Short mmCIF file of C-alpha atoms in Angstrom, two decimals:
data_model
loop_
_atom_site.label_atom_id
_atom_site.label_comp_id
_atom_site.label_asym_id
_atom_site.label_seq_id
_atom_site.Cartn_x
_atom_site.Cartn_y
_atom_site.Cartn_z
CA MET A 528 0.00 0.00 -0.01
CA THR A 529 2.82 2.39 0.97
CA ARG A 530 4.60 1.57 -2.28
CA ALA A 531 1.42 2.00 -4.36
CA LEU A 532 0.74 5.33 -2.65
CA TYR A 533 4.28 6.44 -3.41
CA ILE A 534 3.92 5.48 -7.09
CA PHE A 535 0.62 7.37 -7.47
CA THR A 536 1.82 10.40 -5.51
CA ALA A 537 5.13 10.59 -7.40
CA ALA A 538 3.33 10.22 -10.75
CA TRP A 539 0.86 12.99 -9.94
CA GLN A 540 3.60 15.26 -8.58
CA GLY A 541 5.62 14.66 -11.74
CA PHE A 542 2.61 15.59 -13.86
CA SER A 543 1.53 18.65 -11.87
CA ARG A 544 4.97 20.12 -11.02
CA ASN A 545 5.93 20.12 -14.68
CA ALA A 546 2.56 21.60 -15.61
CA VAL A 547 3.48 23.52 -18.77
CA MET A 548 5.18 20.54 -20.38
CA SER A 549 2.45 18.16 -19.20
CA VAL A 550 -0.33 20.32 -20.63
CA ALA A 551 1.56 20.83 -23.92
CA SER A 552 2.06 17.07 -24.24
CA THR A 553 -1.54 16.34 -23.32
CA VAL A 554 -2.81 18.76 -25.97
CA THR A 555 -0.47 17.32 -28.62
CA VAL A 556 -1.48 13.77 -27.76
CA ALA A 557 -5.16 14.86 -27.78
CA LEU A 558 -4.78 16.35 -31.28
CA MET A 559 -3.12 13.18 -32.54
CA LEU A 560 -5.87 11.06 -31.04
CA LEU A 561 -8.53 13.36 -32.47
CA LEU A 562 -7.02 12.99 -35.93
CA PHE A 563 -6.83 9.25 -35.33
CA ALA A 564 -10.51 9.17 -34.31
CA PHE A 565 -11.56 11.34 -37.24
CA PHE A 566 -9.67 9.05 -39.57
CA ALA A 567 -11.33 6.00 -37.98
CA VAL A 568 -14.81 7.58 -38.51
CA THR A 569 -14.04 8.43 -42.14
CA ASP A 570 -12.56 4.99 -42.69
CA GLN A 571 -15.64 3.34 -41.23
CA GLY A 572 -17.91 5.37 -43.53
CA LEU A 573 -15.88 4.55 -46.61
CA ARG A 574 -15.65 0.88 -45.66
CA SER A 575 -19.44 0.71 -45.25
CA ALA A 576 -19.76 2.24 -48.70
CA ILE A 577 -17.29 -0.21 -50.22
CA THR A 578 -19.03 -3.17 -48.57
CA LEU A 579 -22.34 -2.02 -49.99
CA LEU A 580 -20.84 -1.55 -53.45
CA GLU A 581 -19.17 -4.93 -53.24
CA SER A 582 -22.51 -6.55 -52.42
CA LYS A 583 -23.87 -5.07 -55.65
CA VAL A 584 -21.31 -6.86 -57.77
CA GLU A 585 -23.06 -9.57 -59.76
CA LEU A 586 -22.71 -11.85 -62.77
CA THR A 587 -25.41 -12.74 -65.24
CA THR A 588 -25.43 -16.13 -66.96
CA TYR A 589 -27.75 -16.35 -69.98
CA ILE A 590 -29.44 -19.68 -70.50
CA SER A 591 -30.12 -21.39 -73.82
CA ASP A 592 -33.84 -21.54 -74.80
CA ASP A 593 -33.32 -25.28 -75.39
CA ALA A 594 -31.91 -26.07 -71.94
CA LYS A 595 -33.88 -28.56 -69.85
CA ILE A 596 -35.25 -27.19 -66.55
CA SER A 597 -33.48 -30.02 -64.66
CA ASP A 598 -30.11 -28.95 -66.15
CA ILE A 599 -30.81 -25.32 -65.22
CA LEU A 600 -31.62 -26.28 -61.64
CA ALA A 601 -28.52 -28.48 -61.43
CA LEU A 602 -26.38 -25.57 -62.66
CA LYS A 603 -28.03 -23.21 -60.17
CA ALA A 604 -27.36 -25.64 -57.29
CA ARG A 605 -23.75 -26.04 -58.37
CA ILE A 606 -23.15 -22.28 -58.47
CA GLU A 607 -24.80 -21.82 -55.07
CA LYS A 608 -22.29 -24.24 -53.56
CA ASP A 609 -19.41 -21.87 -54.41
CA ALA A 610 -18.28 -20.07 -51.24
CA ALA A 611 -17.76 -16.82 -53.17
CA VAL A 612 -21.43 -16.76 -54.17
CA SER A 613 -24.09 -15.39 -51.83
CA ARG A 614 -27.22 -15.88 -53.88
CA VAL A 615 -28.40 -17.16 -57.29
CA ASP A 616 -31.76 -16.06 -58.75
CA TYR A 617 -33.37 -17.72 -61.76
CA VAL A 618 -34.98 -15.20 -64.12
CA SER A 619 -37.24 -16.93 -66.64
CA LYS A 620 -37.87 -15.66 -70.17
CA GLN A 621 -41.26 -14.36 -69.01
CA ASP A 622 -39.75 -12.59 -65.95
CA ALA A 623 -37.23 -10.91 -68.23
CA LEU A 624 -39.98 -9.73 -70.56
CA ASP A 625 -42.11 -8.49 -67.64
CA SER A 626 -39.16 -6.46 -66.34
CA LEU A 627 -38.62 -4.98 -69.77
CA ARG A 628 -42.29 -4.06 -70.05
CA LYS A 629 -42.18 -2.47 -66.59
CA LEU A 630 -39.18 -0.36 -67.58
CA SER A 631 -40.93 0.65 -70.73
CA ALA A 632 -44.16 1.60 -68.94
CA GLY A 633 -42.18 3.62 -66.41
CA GLY A 634 -40.71 5.67 -69.18
CA THR A 635 -37.15 4.45 -68.54
CA LEU A 636 -37.10 2.95 -71.98
CA GLY A 637 -39.03 4.05 -75.04
CA PRO A 638 -42.24 2.16 -76.11
CA ILE A 639 -41.60 -1.39 -77.18
CA GLU A 640 -43.43 -3.07 -80.00
CA ASP A 641 -45.09 -6.46 -79.61
CA ILE A 642 -43.22 -8.71 -82.02
CA GLY A 643 -45.29 -11.80 -81.14
CA THR A 644 -42.45 -13.91 -79.64
CA ASN A 645 -40.28 -13.34 -76.55
CA PRO A 646 -36.69 -12.77 -77.75
CA LEU A 647 -35.25 -12.44 -74.23
CA PRO A 648 -33.28 -15.40 -72.80
CA ALA A 649 -33.72 -16.84 -69.31
CA SER A 650 -30.81 -16.14 -66.99
CA LEU A 651 -29.21 -16.88 -63.63
CA GLU A 652 -28.34 -13.69 -61.68
CA ILE A 653 -25.44 -14.43 -59.38
CA LYS A 654 -24.74 -12.18 -56.37
CA LEU A 655 -21.27 -12.48 -54.90
CA ALA A 656 -20.23 -12.67 -51.28
CA ARG A 657 -16.61 -12.04 -52.23
CA ALA A 658 -16.36 -9.49 -55.02
CA GLN A 659 -12.66 -10.22 -55.54
CA GLU A 660 -13.55 -13.73 -56.83
CA SER A 661 -15.86 -12.41 -59.50
CA GLY A 662 -13.26 -13.06 -62.24
CA ARG A 663 -12.71 -16.67 -61.21
CA VAL A 664 -16.45 -17.48 -61.03
CA ALA A 665 -17.06 -15.82 -64.44
CA GLU A 666 -14.16 -17.73 -66.04
CA GLU A 667 -15.39 -21.07 -64.71
CA LEU A 668 -18.87 -20.42 -66.11
CA ARG A 669 -17.46 -19.23 -69.45
CA GLY A 670 -15.80 -22.62 -69.73
CA GLU A 671 -19.27 -24.11 -69.98
CA VAL A 672 -20.56 -21.81 -72.76
CA GLY A 673 -21.77 -23.92 -75.66
CA SER A 674 -22.24 -27.06 -73.59
CA GLY A 675 -26.05 -26.76 -73.95
CA VAL A 676 -27.11 -24.67 -70.92
CA ILE A 677 -25.05 -21.46 -70.80
CA THR A 678 -24.95 -19.23 -73.87
CA GLU A 679 -23.16 -16.18 -72.42
CA VAL A 680 -21.67 -14.88 -69.16
CA VAL A 681 -21.72 -11.12 -68.48
CA ASP A 682 -19.67 -9.50 -65.74
CA ASN A 683 -18.00 -6.14 -65.15
CA PRO A 684 -14.38 -6.78 -64.23
CA GLN A 685 -13.40 -3.11 -64.41
CA ILE A 686 -15.76 -2.04 -61.62
CA VAL A 687 -14.68 -4.96 -59.45
CA ASP A 688 -11.00 -4.12 -59.97
CA GLN A 689 -11.62 -0.48 -59.08
CA LEU A 690 -13.48 -1.46 -55.92
CA LEU A 691 -10.70 -3.82 -54.91
CA THR A 692 -8.07 -1.11 -55.52
CA ILE A 693 -9.98 1.37 -53.36
CA THR A 694 -10.29 -1.23 -50.57
CA ARG A 695 -6.56 -2.00 -50.76
CA VAL A 696 -5.55 1.68 -50.75
CA LEU A 697 -7.82 2.31 -47.78
CA SER A 698 -6.31 -0.61 -45.81
CA ILE A 699 -2.66 0.27 -46.49
CA GLY A 700 -3.23 4.03 -46.24
CA GLY A 701 -5.19 3.54 -43.05
CA ILE A 702 -2.44 1.54 -41.39
CA ALA A 703 0.18 4.07 -42.53
CA VAL A 704 -1.76 7.08 -41.23
CA LEU A 705 -2.55 5.28 -37.99
CA ALA A 706 1.09 4.32 -37.47
CA MET A 707 2.17 7.90 -38.14
CA MET A 708 -0.29 9.34 -35.60
CA LEU A 709 0.71 6.83 -32.96
CA PHE A 710 4.42 7.41 -33.61
CA VAL A 711 4.03 11.18 -33.17
CA ALA A 712 2.09 10.69 -29.91
CA LEU A 713 4.72 8.18 -28.71
CA PHE A 714 7.52 10.61 -29.56
CA VAL A 715 5.82 13.40 -27.59
CA ILE A 716 5.44 11.20 -24.52
CA VAL A 717 9.02 9.90 -24.75
CA ASN A 718 10.27 13.48 -24.63
CA THR A 719 7.91 14.59 -21.86
CA ILE A 720 8.99 11.72 -19.62
CA ARG A 721 12.64 12.28 -20.52
CA ILE A 722 12.31 15.79 -19.09
CA ALA A 723 10.51 14.42 -16.01
CA VAL A 724 13.29 11.85 -15.51
CA HIS A 725 15.92 14.56 -15.82
CA ALA A 726 14.08 16.74 -13.30
CA ARG A 727 14.07 13.88 -10.81
CA ARG A 728 17.54 12.48 -11.44
CA ASP A 729 18.61 13.12 -7.83
CA GLU A 730 15.67 11.12 -6.55
CA ILE A 731 16.45 8.32 -9.01
CA GLU A 732 20.09 8.28 -7.91
CA ILE A 733 19.07 7.92 -4.26
CA MET A 734 16.57 5.21 -5.11
CA GLN A 735 19.28 3.28 -6.92
CA LEU A 736 21.71 3.71 -4.01
CA VAL A 737 19.27 2.46 -1.37
CA GLY A 738 18.37 -0.59 -3.46
CA ALA A 739 15.10 0.19 -5.24
CA THR A 740 14.50 -2.07 -8.21
CA ASP A 741 14.43 -0.67 -11.74
CA ARG A 742 10.78 -1.66 -11.97
CA LEU A 743 9.81 0.44 -8.96
CA ILE A 744 11.95 3.38 -10.12
CA ALA A 745 10.21 3.25 -13.52
CA ALA A 746 6.67 2.80 -12.17
CA PRO A 747 5.83 6.48 -11.34
CA PHE A 748 7.15 7.62 -14.73
CA VAL A 749 5.14 4.96 -16.58
CA LEU A 750 2.07 6.05 -14.66
CA GLU A 751 2.82 9.69 -15.48
CA GLY A 752 3.02 8.76 -19.18
CA MET A 753 -0.32 6.98 -18.85
CA LEU A 754 -1.77 10.11 -17.20
CA VAL A 755 -0.67 12.21 -20.18
CA GLY A 756 -2.22 9.61 -22.48
CA ALA A 757 -5.45 9.36 -20.47
CA PHE A 758 -5.94 13.16 -20.25
CA GLY A 759 -5.14 13.41 -23.95
CA ALA A 760 -7.77 10.74 -24.67
CA ILE A 761 -10.37 12.54 -22.52
CA VAL A 762 -9.73 15.84 -24.36
CA ALA A 763 -9.82 14.07 -27.74
CA LEU A 764 -13.04 12.21 -26.93
CA GLY A 765 -14.59 15.45 -25.62
CA GLY A 766 -13.66 17.14 -28.90
CA LEU A 767 -15.04 14.20 -30.79
CA ALA A 768 -18.33 14.31 -28.87
CA VAL A 769 -18.74 17.99 -29.79
CA GLY A 770 -17.67 17.54 -33.40
CA ALA A 771 -19.11 14.08 -34.09
CA GLY A 772 -22.64 15.28 -34.97
CA PRO A 773 -21.70 17.78 -37.69
CA VAL A 774 -18.91 15.56 -39.08
CA THR A 775 -21.01 12.39 -39.38
CA SER A 776 -24.02 14.19 -40.83
CA THR A 777 -21.72 15.77 -43.43
CA LEU A 778 -20.25 12.38 -44.16
CA ILE A 779 -23.66 10.77 -44.45
CA ARG A 780 -24.88 13.64 -46.71
CA PHE A 781 -21.76 13.25 -48.81
CA LEU A 782 -22.49 9.56 -49.25
CA GLU A 783 -26.26 9.97 -49.18
CA ILE A 784 -26.92 7.29 -51.76
CA LEU A 785 -25.39 4.75 -49.45
CA PRO A 786 -26.84 3.65 -46.13
CA VAL A 787 -23.70 4.51 -44.09
CA THR A 788 -24.27 4.07 -40.36
CA LEU A 789 -22.05 4.91 -37.38
CA GLY A 790 -24.05 3.15 -34.71
CA PRO A 791 -23.57 3.21 -30.93
CA ALA A 792 -21.48 0.02 -31.07
CA PHE A 793 -18.99 1.69 -33.37
CA VAL A 794 -18.88 4.82 -31.18
CA THR A 795 -18.25 2.72 -28.05
CA GLN A 796 -15.54 0.75 -29.84
CA LEU A 797 -13.97 3.97 -31.08
CA ALA A 798 -13.94 5.55 -27.61
CA ALA A 799 -12.49 2.39 -26.04
CA GLY A 800 -9.91 2.14 -28.85
CA VAL A 801 -8.82 5.78 -28.42
CA PHE A 802 -8.54 5.42 -24.64
CA LEU A 803 -6.69 2.11 -24.74
CA SER A 804 -4.30 3.35 -27.44
CA ALA A 805 -3.60 6.46 -25.36
CA LEU A 806 -2.81 4.40 -22.25
CA LEU A 807 -0.58 2.03 -24.20
CA ILE A 808 1.29 4.88 -25.91
CA GLY A 809 1.67 6.64 -22.57
CA ALA A 810 3.05 3.57 -20.83
CA GLY A 811 5.20 2.57 -23.80
CA GLY A 812 6.70 6.02 -24.34
CA ALA A 813 7.45 6.46 -20.65
CA SER A 814 9.02 3.00 -20.44
CA ILE A 815 11.32 3.80 -23.33
CA SER A 816 12.46 7.03 -21.65
CA VAL A 817 13.04 5.73 -18.16
CA ARG A 818 14.58 2.41 -19.24
CA THR A 819 16.98 4.24 -21.52
CA TYR A 820 18.00 6.46 -18.60
CA LEU A 821 18.42 3.55 -16.18
CA ALA A 822 20.45 1.51 -18.66
CA LYS A 823 23.13 4.24 -18.86
CA MET B 584 32.52 -9.91 4.56
CA ILE B 585 34.45 -8.11 1.78
CA THR B 586 37.18 -9.61 -0.39
CA LEU B 587 39.01 -7.99 -3.30
CA ASP B 588 41.22 -10.41 -5.25
CA ASP B 589 43.79 -8.87 -7.57
CA VAL B 590 41.36 -6.10 -8.52
CA SER B 591 42.24 -3.45 -11.07
CA LYS B 592 40.04 -0.74 -12.48
CA ARG B 593 41.19 0.89 -15.69
CA TYR B 594 39.23 3.61 -17.48
CA PRO B 595 38.92 3.71 -21.29
CA ASN B 596 41.55 6.50 -21.45
CA GLY B 597 44.09 4.04 -19.99
CA THR B 598 44.24 5.54 -16.49
CA TYR B 599 44.23 3.10 -13.59
CA ALA B 600 41.99 4.09 -10.67
CA LEU B 601 42.90 0.90 -8.81
CA ARG B 602 45.72 -1.53 -9.50
CA ASP B 603 46.34 -5.07 -8.21
CA ILE B 604 44.27 -4.63 -5.05
CA ASP B 605 44.12 -7.53 -2.58
CA LEU B 606 42.02 -6.66 0.44
CA ARG B 607 39.99 -8.57 3.00
CA ILE B 608 37.66 -6.86 5.46
CA ASP B 609 35.99 -8.99 8.13
CA ALA B 610 32.50 -8.50 9.52
CA GLY B 611 32.37 -5.81 12.21
CA GLU B 612 35.63 -4.08 11.23
CA PHE B 613 36.09 -0.31 11.13
CA VAL B 614 38.40 0.58 8.28
CA PHE B 615 39.73 3.97 7.20
CA ALA B 616 40.63 4.25 3.53
CA VAL B 617 43.08 7.14 3.27
CA GLY B 618 45.06 8.74 0.53
CA SER B 619 45.24 11.90 -1.54
CA SER B 620 42.59 12.90 -4.08
CA GLY B 621 42.61 10.48 -7.01
CA ALA B 622 44.25 7.72 -4.96
CA GLY B 623 41.30 5.40 -5.66
CA LYS B 624 39.24 5.63 -2.42
CA SER B 625 35.97 6.56 -4.12
CA THR B 626 36.47 3.96 -6.86
CA LEU B 627 36.91 1.33 -4.14
CA ASN B 628 33.58 2.41 -2.61
CA ARG B 629 31.83 2.38 -5.97
CA LEU B 630 33.05 -1.17 -6.65
CA LEU B 631 31.48 -2.34 -3.37
CA ILE B 632 27.99 -1.14 -4.37
CA ARG B 633 28.56 -2.14 -8.00
CA GLU B 634 28.33 1.35 -9.29
CA GLU B 635 31.41 0.33 -11.21
CA LEU B 636 32.76 -3.03 -12.28
CA PRO B 637 36.39 -4.12 -11.90
CA THR B 638 38.37 -4.37 -15.13
CA THR B 639 40.12 -7.45 -13.75
CA GLY B 640 39.93 -9.40 -10.51
CA ARG B 641 37.05 -10.30 -8.23
CA VAL B 642 35.06 -8.25 -5.73
CA VAL B 643 33.09 -10.38 -3.26
CA VAL B 644 30.62 -8.71 -0.87
CA ASP B 645 28.79 -10.85 1.68
CA GLY B 646 29.55 -13.97 -0.35
CA GLN B 647 28.43 -12.53 -3.69
CA ASP B 648 30.74 -11.84 -6.62
CA VAL B 649 29.39 -8.38 -7.50
CA ALA B 650 30.53 -8.53 -11.14
CA ARG B 651 28.48 -11.69 -11.68
CA LEU B 652 25.30 -10.31 -10.16
CA PRO B 653 22.48 -10.06 -12.66
CA ARG B 654 21.18 -6.49 -13.04
CA GLY B 655 18.00 -7.41 -11.16
CA ARG B 656 20.02 -8.48 -8.07
CA VAL B 657 22.08 -5.29 -7.78
CA ALA B 658 19.25 -3.62 -5.87
CA HIS B 659 19.39 -6.42 -3.28
CA LEU B 660 23.17 -5.99 -2.87
CA ARG B 661 22.66 -2.28 -2.23
CA ARG B 662 20.20 -3.01 0.56
CA LYS B 663 23.09 -4.72 2.36
CA VAL B 664 25.62 -1.96 1.70
CA GLY B 665 24.57 1.48 2.88
CA ILE B 666 26.43 4.51 1.62
CA VAL B 667 26.77 8.14 2.71
CA PHE B 668 28.44 10.95 0.82
CA GLN B 669 30.21 14.22 1.55
CA ASP B 670 27.33 16.16 -0.11
CA PHE B 671 24.62 14.24 1.85
CA LYS B 672 22.41 13.68 -1.24
CA LEU B 673 19.16 14.50 0.58
CA LEU B 674 15.91 15.26 -1.19
CA GLN B 675 15.23 18.96 -0.52
CA THR B 676 11.45 18.65 -0.90
CA LYS B 677 11.18 16.01 1.82
CA THR B 678 11.50 16.39 5.57
CA VAL B 679 14.10 14.54 7.66
CA ALA B 680 11.65 11.73 8.43
CA GLU B 681 10.48 11.54 4.80
CA ASN B 682 14.07 11.32 3.56
CA VAL B 683 14.72 8.43 5.92
CA ALA B 684 11.38 6.70 5.23
CA PHE B 685 11.94 7.10 1.48
CA ALA B 686 14.58 4.34 1.48
CA LEU B 687 12.13 1.88 3.03
CA ILE B 688 9.19 2.90 0.86
CA VAL B 689 11.04 2.50 -2.43
CA THR B 690 12.34 -0.90 -1.37
CA GLY B 691 8.81 -2.15 -0.81
CA HIS B 692 8.39 -2.17 2.99
CA ASP B 693 4.93 -1.97 4.50
CA GLY B 694 3.59 1.10 6.31
CA LYS B 695 4.11 -0.26 9.82
CA THR B 696 7.74 -1.19 9.16
CA VAL B 697 8.36 2.18 7.52
CA ARG B 698 7.04 4.04 10.59
CA GLU B 699 8.84 1.88 13.18
CA GLU B 700 12.18 1.64 11.41
CA THR B 701 12.21 5.36 10.58
CA GLU B 702 11.68 6.24 14.24
CA ARG B 703 14.43 3.81 15.29
CA ALA B 704 16.92 5.26 12.82
CA LEU B 705 16.05 8.85 13.77
CA ALA B 706 16.51 8.00 17.45
CA LEU B 707 19.85 6.36 16.71
CA VAL B 708 21.23 9.50 15.05
CA GLY B 709 19.52 11.84 17.54
CA LEU B 710 17.18 13.56 15.11
CA THR B 711 13.77 12.62 16.51
CA GLN B 712 13.09 16.23 17.46
CA ARG B 713 14.05 17.48 13.99
CA ARG B 714 11.98 14.91 12.11
CA GLY B 715 9.64 17.49 10.51
CA HIS B 716 12.36 19.87 9.27
CA PHE B 717 13.48 20.21 5.68
CA PRO B 718 17.19 19.82 4.81
CA ARG B 719 17.59 23.58 4.19
CA GLU B 720 16.57 24.15 7.82
CA LEU B 721 19.31 21.87 9.17
CA SER B 722 23.00 22.33 9.95
CA GLY B 723 25.60 20.39 7.94
CA GLY B 724 26.00 17.90 10.77
CA GLU B 725 22.28 17.32 11.01
CA GLN B 726 22.06 16.80 7.26
CA GLN B 727 24.84 14.22 7.43
CA ARG B 728 23.08 12.52 10.35
CA THR B 729 19.92 12.36 8.24
CA ALA B 730 21.92 10.75 5.44
CA ILE B 731 23.38 8.24 7.89
CA ALA B 732 19.88 7.50 9.26
CA ARG B 733 18.66 6.91 5.69
CA ALA B 734 21.48 4.41 5.15
CA LEU B 735 20.98 2.72 8.54
CA VAL B 736 17.21 2.39 8.25
CA MET B 737 17.81 -0.46 5.82
CA ARG B 738 19.84 -2.26 8.55
CA PRO B 739 22.82 -2.75 6.21
CA LYS B 740 25.60 -5.17 7.01
CA ILE B 741 28.14 -2.72 5.64
CA LEU B 742 28.20 1.08 5.74
CA VAL B 743 30.46 2.91 3.31
CA ALA B 744 31.11 6.57 4.09
CA ASP B 745 32.77 8.58 1.34
CA GLU B 746 34.38 11.67 2.92
CA PRO B 747 31.46 11.95 5.39
CA THR B 748 32.99 14.93 7.21
CA GLY B 749 34.44 16.74 4.21
CA ASN B 750 31.90 19.57 4.42
CA LEU B 751 31.76 19.85 8.21
CA ASP B 752 33.44 21.99 10.86
CA PRO B 753 35.71 20.25 13.43
CA VAL B 754 33.07 20.03 16.19
CA THR B 755 30.43 18.57 13.87
CA THR B 756 33.05 16.26 12.37
CA TRP B 757 33.54 14.67 15.77
CA GLU B 758 29.80 14.30 16.26
CA ILE B 759 29.56 12.36 13.02
CA ILE B 760 32.63 10.23 13.79
CA LYS B 761 31.26 9.33 17.23
CA LEU B 762 28.00 8.33 15.53
CA LEU B 763 29.86 6.14 13.05
CA VAL B 764 31.82 4.50 15.88
CA ARG B 765 28.53 3.75 17.64
CA VAL B 766 27.06 2.27 14.45
CA ASN B 767 30.14 0.05 14.17
CA GLU B 768 29.80 -1.01 17.81
CA LEU B 769 26.24 -2.11 17.01
CA GLY B 770 27.72 -4.60 14.53
CA THR B 771 27.84 -2.82 11.17
CA THR B 772 31.07 -3.13 9.16
CA LEU B 773 32.35 0.37 8.41
CA ILE B 774 34.56 1.67 5.62
CA VAL B 775 35.30 5.37 5.87
CA ALA B 776 37.18 7.13 3.09
CA THR B 777 38.70 10.32 4.49
CA HIS B 778 41.34 12.99 4.21
CA ASN B 779 41.02 13.91 7.88
CA ALA B 780 44.30 12.93 9.58
CA GLU B 781 43.11 14.07 13.01
CA ILE B 782 40.23 11.58 13.28
CA VAL B 783 42.27 8.71 11.79
CA ASN B 784 45.09 9.34 14.26
CA ALA B 785 42.71 9.72 17.19
CA LEU B 786 40.68 6.56 16.57
CA ARG B 787 43.63 4.25 15.76
CA ARG B 788 41.56 1.81 13.72
CA ARG B 789 42.64 -0.20 10.67
CA VAL B 790 44.07 2.08 7.99
CA VAL B 791 44.30 1.13 4.31
CA HIS B 792 46.46 3.71 2.55
CA LEU B 793 45.95 4.06 -1.20
CA ASP B 794 48.37 5.83 -3.51
CA HIS B 795 47.89 6.03 -7.31
CA GLY B 796 45.44 3.15 -7.14
CA ARG B 797 47.66 0.78 -5.14
CA ILE B 798 47.54 -0.20 -1.47
CA VAL B 799 50.82 1.05 -0.06
CA ARG B 800 50.04 0.39 3.62
CA ASP B 801 47.52 -1.68 5.57
CA GLU B 802 47.86 -1.39 9.37
CA ARG B 803 45.63 -2.79 12.11
CA GLU B 804 45.90 0.26 14.40
CA GLY B 805 47.20 2.72 11.90
CA GLN B 806 47.85 6.41 11.63
CA TYR B 807 47.07 8.72 8.72
CA ALA B 808 50.73 8.90 7.73
CA ALA B 809 53.29 6.17 8.27
#
């Protein structure tokens, strides 16, 4: 208890006696965390959009007019078994014609003339669970063109490739930006604690002489680093709470065609993530400073 | 208690602080280490608390080869070897009692032990009445007594005093020396590095004379100069 009290008291004294530096570090860390949180919100919005777009990726397989219904059903069942496929819908010749008529009546297309027969083929509309496998699924089905059931396979590889590129850029860019933010925050804390260590070098020397362990010597500094991180997180989350409304509504307006949601679960996860990152950076940065000093 | 076998300490610039030292100090001894500045007295003290490592040879303190101690065990060695300095090294923001208690707190003792042992050490050095004063409110002698209390509160087997009276007037010097003699009589092994010929000659204890890093004289009831 005495030791724990000493650690807490020394950490708080370190933070409060060096107030200017502590406040400056807290504000810097808060800004980094705020940028980090803002990036996380934006990233979440864009990822929701990408997921939605990916779910829209589909293939259409046109069926020969001469194909037997049993062969069509067998093909449908086979496609459904593919893990990359989420759903397969059979569109009969009549369904296709009805859709065309509906489009025509709605004015989307011009008036269509009744030519007596239905020229539209039946088809299987394939929705994909994994957009990146669209090319493979299409190629496999193209291999069956002319075998009696499939007459043509239509996909849109360009859109899929673009979507995949955006996803990849977001992932790599996100990690890079995140790493940069965290590095800057870590750097700030390392320097703050280095100054605190220097200010208390006499105390450290005495602790070493009387036989305090390195772990106990480091403990108040690590806690002080965590205090800087925690206060920084509180300021950042406060800023986020104030700014979250306008930012998210702008984001949702910007992507209004897409049902982007930042629900309470995401907000809780974000707050916990920001706080935990801040504590870890605080403890890590302080450990680096004090251990470097003690190893001299 | 303390054995140095063929110990040399050479700095990277080639200077020898200690050279070919063979020394054995038994439990309960009172030893003066004398010699001019740069003779190697402080280096000898620093080797005993493993603030420095010997370049060659072996330093054994209470059965432990200090050079072979893992970093994590150095703290435990230092709990057995108390040290006081000429400049006291007190924390100016803490009172006398807090300075003494500090040693126990940072070595993980519980609150009851901290209170009891602090009072015992303060009583031993005669500072119970000054327990609430800050170092700047104390005389040099009182500050040195606080530093001695801080070292003794850990109940060390060995107490190393590096020029403990260097900053003190003659009257206070004798107060401190009498205190150190009393500590030794209570069973603590004492090694006192000093320039003060008067106290060495008056006490007639063992004298180890260092010159340019070598032991040039080791007498049981020695004088400052041969």
